[in-house]
Short mmCIF file of C-alpha atoms in Angstrom, two decimals:
data_model
loop_
_atom_site.label_atom_id
_atom_site.label_comp_id
_atom_site.label_asym_id
_atom_site.label_seq_id
_atom_site.Cartn_x
_atom_site.Cartn_y
_atom_site.Cartn_z
CA LEU F 1 6.59 6.93 3.56
CA GLY F 2 3.11 5.46 3.86
CA MET F 3 2.77 1.83 4.83
CA GLN F 4 -0.83 0.80 4.65
CA ILE F 5 -3.19 -2.13 5.08
CA GLY F 6 -6.19 -1.96 2.79
CA GLU F 7 -7.87 -3.51 -0.24
CA GLY F 8 -6.66 -5.10 -3.46
CA ALA F 9 -8.20 -6.67 -6.57
CA THR F 10 -8.57 -10.06 -8.18
CA CYS F 11 -7.36 -9.84 -11.78
CA ILE F 12 -3.75 -9.29 -12.91
CA GLU F 13 -2.79 -6.84 -15.66
CA LYS F 14 0.86 -7.85 -15.83
CA ASP F 15 1.86 -5.22 -18.39
CA PHE F 16 1.03 -2.43 -15.97
CA PHE F 17 1.66 -4.06 -12.58
CA PRO F 18 4.62 -6.47 -12.86
CA LEU F 19 5.54 -8.88 -10.09
CA VAL F 20 9.12 -8.46 -8.82
CA ASN F 21 10.74 -10.94 -6.44
CA LEU F 22 13.32 -9.04 -4.40
CA ASP F 23 15.01 -12.32 -3.44
CA ASP F 24 15.73 -13.37 -7.05
CA ASN F 25 18.03 -10.58 -8.25
CA GLN F 26 15.10 -8.80 -9.92
CA CYS F 27 15.76 -5.41 -8.32
CA ASP F 28 16.73 -4.02 -11.73
CA GLN F 29 13.06 -4.40 -12.70
CA VAL F 30 11.84 -1.98 -10.03
CA VAL F 31 12.51 1.32 -11.82
CA PRO F 32 11.05 0.34 -15.23
CA ALA F 33 7.74 -0.52 -13.56
CA LEU F 34 7.66 2.68 -11.54
CA ARG F 35 8.44 4.74 -14.64
CA ASP F 36 5.59 3.09 -16.52
CA SER F 37 2.69 2.97 -14.07
CA GLY F 38 4.07 4.13 -10.72
CA PHE F 39 3.02 0.74 -9.30
CA LEU F 40 4.52 -2.71 -8.95
CA ILE F 41 3.96 -5.89 -6.95
CA VAL F 42 6.81 -7.24 -4.82
CA LYS F 43 7.58 -10.40 -2.92
CA SER F 44 10.30 -10.80 -0.31
CA SER F 45 11.27 -13.46 2.20
CA LEU F 46 11.58 -10.61 4.71
CA LEU F 47 7.76 -10.64 4.90
CA ASP F 48 6.36 -14.15 4.70
CA LEU F 49 2.74 -15.07 4.13
CA GLU F 50 2.19 -16.14 7.75
CA LEU F 51 3.21 -12.73 9.09
CA GLN F 52 1.07 -10.99 6.47
CA GLN F 53 -1.98 -12.99 7.49
CA LYS F 54 -1.33 -12.31 11.18
CA ALA F 55 -0.97 -8.58 10.42
CA LEU F 56 -4.28 -8.46 8.55
CA ALA F 57 -6.09 -10.23 11.39
CA ALA F 58 -4.42 -8.02 14.01
CA SER F 59 -5.34 -4.89 12.04
CA ALA F 60 -9.01 -5.93 11.93
CA ARG F 61 -9.13 -6.54 15.67
CA ILE F 62 -7.35 -3.27 16.50
CA LEU F 63 -9.77 -1.26 14.36
CA GLU F 64 -12.73 -3.03 15.95
CA LEU F 65 -11.64 -2.71 19.59
CA SER F 66 -9.44 0.37 19.92
CA SER F 67 -10.69 3.79 20.98
CA LYS F 68 -8.22 5.35 18.51
CA THR F 69 -10.16 4.17 15.45
CA VAL F 70 -11.45 7.05 13.30
CA THR F 71 -14.44 7.00 10.94
CA HIS F 72 -13.72 8.99 7.78
CA PRO F 73 -16.03 12.02 7.41
CA SER F 74 -16.93 11.32 3.77
CA ASP F 75 -15.50 8.00 2.56
CA PRO F 76 -17.11 4.80 3.92
CA LYS F 77 -14.10 3.60 5.87
CA GLN F 78 -12.53 3.39 9.30
CA TYR F 79 -8.83 3.90 9.81
CA MET F 80 -5.98 4.50 12.19
CA MET F 81 -2.69 6.28 11.39
CA LEU F 82 0.21 5.38 13.67
CA SER F 83 3.95 5.90 13.92
CA PHE F 84 6.07 3.06 15.25
CA ASP F 85 6.37 4.91 18.58
CA ASP F 86 2.57 5.19 18.79
CA LEU F 87 2.20 1.43 18.87
CA GLY F 88 1.51 0.30 22.40
CA GLY F 89 0.53 3.79 23.47
CA GLU F 90 -2.74 5.24 24.70
CA GLY F 91 -5.88 3.59 23.32
CA LEU F 92 -4.11 0.35 22.35
CA SER F 93 -3.61 -1.42 25.67
CA GLU F 94 -6.67 -3.60 25.09
CA VAL F 95 -5.09 -5.05 21.93
CA SER F 96 -1.49 -5.43 23.10
CA GLU F 97 -0.96 -8.86 21.49
CA ASP F 98 -2.16 -7.55 18.14
CA VAL F 99 0.07 -4.48 18.49
CA SER F 100 3.07 -6.81 18.90
CA VAL F 101 2.21 -8.42 15.55
CA ILE F 102 1.92 -5.03 13.86
CA LYS F 103 5.30 -4.00 15.28
CA GLU F 104 6.91 -7.09 13.76
CA TYR F 105 5.18 -6.41 10.46
CA TYR F 106 6.19 -2.74 10.55
CA SER F 107 9.86 -3.66 11.13
CA SER F 108 9.78 -5.98 8.10
CA LEU F 109 8.31 -3.21 5.96
CA ARG F 110 11.17 -0.90 6.87
CA LYS F 111 13.70 -3.46 5.65
CA ILE F 112 11.82 -3.88 2.35
CA ARG F 113 11.54 -0.10 2.07
CA ASP F 114 15.33 0.26 2.20
CA ILE F 115 15.84 -2.43 -0.46
CA LEU F 116 13.37 -0.67 -2.74
CA LEU F 117 14.92 2.76 -2.20
CA GLN F 118 18.39 1.38 -2.95
CA SER F 119 17.05 -0.37 -6.04
CA ILE F 120 15.49 2.90 -7.20
CA ALA F 121 18.69 4.90 -6.68
CA SER F 122 20.72 2.33 -8.63
CA GLY F 123 18.04 1.98 -11.29
CA ILE F 124 17.98 5.69 -12.14
CA GLY F 125 21.77 5.75 -12.36
CA MET F 126 22.78 7.41 -9.09
CA ASP F 127 26.36 6.80 -7.97
CA ASP F 128 25.26 6.60 -4.34
CA ALA F 129 22.84 3.68 -4.09
CA GLU F 130 22.01 4.54 -0.46
CA PHE F 131 21.12 8.19 -1.08
CA PHE F 132 17.34 7.73 -0.81
CA SER F 133 17.49 5.23 2.04
CA ARG F 134 19.63 7.66 4.07
CA GLN F 135 16.85 10.23 3.78
CA HIS F 136 14.76 7.78 5.84
CA ASN F 137 17.30 7.24 8.62
CA GLU F 138 14.98 8.94 11.10
CA ASN F 139 12.21 6.50 10.17
CA ASN F 140 9.73 9.33 9.62
CA ASP F 141 7.10 6.89 8.43
CA SER F 142 3.65 5.77 9.48
CA ILE F 143 1.35 2.79 9.20
CA ARG F 144 -2.31 3.16 8.36
CA LEU F 145 -4.83 0.45 9.17
CA LEU F 146 -7.96 0.53 6.99
CA ASN F 147 -11.38 -1.07 7.00
CA TYR F 148 -13.94 -0.30 4.28
CA LEU F 149 -17.56 -0.39 5.43
CA HIS F 150 -20.55 -2.08 3.86
CA GLY F 151 -22.15 -0.53 0.79
CA ASP F 152 -24.60 -1.46 -1.97
CA GLU F 153 -25.01 -1.23 -5.74
CA ASN F 154 -25.21 2.57 -5.47
CA THR F 155 -21.85 2.90 -3.70
CA ALA F 156 -19.35 4.87 -5.80
CA ASN F 157 -15.70 5.48 -4.86
CA ARG F 158 -14.99 4.11 -1.41
CA CYS F 159 -11.74 6.08 -1.36
CA LYS F 160 -11.56 9.17 -3.56
CA GLU F 161 -9.00 9.36 -6.36
CA HIS F 162 -5.70 10.74 -5.12
CA SER F 163 -1.95 10.36 -5.35
CA ASP F 164 0.13 9.72 -2.24
CA TYR F 165 2.19 12.55 -0.80
CA GLY F 166 5.18 10.69 0.65
CA THR F 167 7.98 8.69 -0.95
CA LEU F 168 6.81 5.08 -1.05
CA THR F 169 3.59 3.31 -0.10
CA LEU F 170 3.79 -0.39 0.75
CA LEU F 171 0.30 -1.85 0.79
CA LEU F 172 -0.74 -5.23 2.15
CA THR F 173 -4.13 -6.31 0.80
CA ASP F 174 -6.70 -8.90 1.80
CA GLY F 175 -7.73 -9.73 -1.78
CA VAL F 176 -11.02 -7.80 -1.73
CA GLY F 177 -11.53 -5.98 -5.03
CA GLY F 178 -11.67 -2.26 -5.65
CA LEU F 179 -8.17 -0.78 -5.79
CA GLU F 180 -7.61 0.87 -9.18
CA ALA F 181 -4.84 3.03 -10.65
CA PHE F 182 -5.29 5.51 -13.48
CA VAL F 183 -2.80 4.20 -16.03
CA ASP F 184 -2.69 4.79 -19.76
CA GLY F 185 -5.99 6.65 -19.71
CA LYS F 186 -8.02 4.05 -17.81
CA TRP F 187 -8.91 3.06 -14.28
CA ARG F 188 -7.20 -0.33 -14.10
CA GLN F 189 -7.45 -3.01 -11.45
CA VAL F 190 -4.40 -3.32 -9.25
CA PRO F 191 -3.90 -7.05 -8.77
CA TYR F 192 -4.00 -9.13 -5.66
CA VAL F 193 -1.10 -11.59 -5.44
CA GLU F 194 -1.09 -13.74 -2.33
CA GLY F 195 2.05 -13.19 -0.29
CA ALA F 196 2.95 -9.95 -2.09
CA LEU F 197 2.87 -6.22 -1.39
CA ILE F 198 1.66 -3.47 -3.69
CA VAL F 199 4.18 -0.64 -4.02
CA ASN F 200 3.50 2.81 -5.41
CA ILE F 201 5.37 6.09 -5.65
CA GLY F 202 4.41 9.22 -3.72
CA SER F 203 4.76 12.84 -4.79
CA ILE F 204 7.96 13.51 -2.83
CA LEU F 205 9.92 10.72 -4.50
CA SER F 206 8.43 11.64 -7.86
CA GLU F 207 9.74 15.19 -7.42
CA TRP F 208 13.13 13.95 -6.17
CA THR F 209 13.47 12.05 -9.46
CA ARG F 210 12.22 15.04 -11.51
CA GLN F 211 9.01 13.07 -12.15
CA ASP F 212 10.95 10.25 -13.80
CA LEU F 213 8.95 8.01 -11.45
CA LYS F 214 5.19 8.53 -11.38
CA ALA F 215 2.97 9.38 -8.43
CA THR F 216 -0.10 7.82 -10.00
CA LEU F 217 -3.72 8.63 -9.23
CA HIS F 218 -5.52 5.71 -7.60
CA ARG F 219 -8.79 5.01 -5.82
CA VAL F 220 -10.91 2.30 -4.25
CA ALA F 221 -13.88 1.86 -6.58
CA GLY F 222 -17.42 0.78 -5.80
CA PRO F 223 -20.16 -0.66 -8.06
CA ALA F 224 -21.27 2.84 -9.12
CA SER F 225 -17.78 4.24 -9.81
CA ILE F 226 -17.44 5.84 -13.24
CA GLY F 227 -14.99 4.30 -15.70
CA SER F 228 -14.07 1.25 -13.64
CA THR F 229 -12.53 -1.74 -15.41
CA THR F 230 -13.13 -3.97 -12.38
CA SER F 231 -16.01 -6.39 -12.91
CA THR F 232 -19.32 -5.35 -11.38
CA ASN F 233 -19.54 -8.70 -9.60
CA ASP F 234 -16.17 -8.10 -7.91
CA LEU F 235 -17.21 -4.64 -6.80
CA LEU F 236 -20.56 -5.90 -5.49
CA LYS F 237 -18.70 -8.57 -3.50
CA ALA F 238 -16.34 -5.92 -2.18
CA VAL F 239 -19.09 -3.75 -0.72
CA SER F 240 -20.62 -6.79 0.98
CA VAL F 241 -17.40 -7.47 2.94
CA GLN F 242 -16.45 -5.63 6.13
#
């Protein structure tokens, strides 16, 4: 399970990335979206907008101030990968208040994770709706904090194309453009919806469902990325934000 903070986009392609409200009995819409594109957008009262905004601000401060921040060797980004038990550990004492916010955010993600996994099990016709969520009883998950660095008009992919290796990724975005998924033969913008999370399938869950659900290639594009459907203006704005 990857739970990440990173970048989103500004234009909605609803046919490929539907919005599902987990509070409004829309859980039956989860599996159709994940069969189609491997992505969907979800809202839940378990993670309100105020906590999301606090988590984004806390993430930025942690990455700026902590000695645990890593600069990627090839992609223009800084990041930190942490388990829940890592929070508050070595290298984070100087940002203890921000760590408390991330812990609260992390706990909310775990609750949403279980709802999604139960929705997936029911949606693919399993008799045991809690089968997938039980596989996560040990909470073998992680949170990754991300910050993409400045670029220019010659900046290509800021994160190389890849599919995730876990079960589910729950991604909180700040609305900066660039995240794209390779769906139906094109690199398509993944939308930013205020107050929502982006969800995508990883390779493990795809294999558990015999590839009924897709672990879709995705990337963070830059102005010079090949085949991008994101507007050049949005990508230029993205590389000017840090």
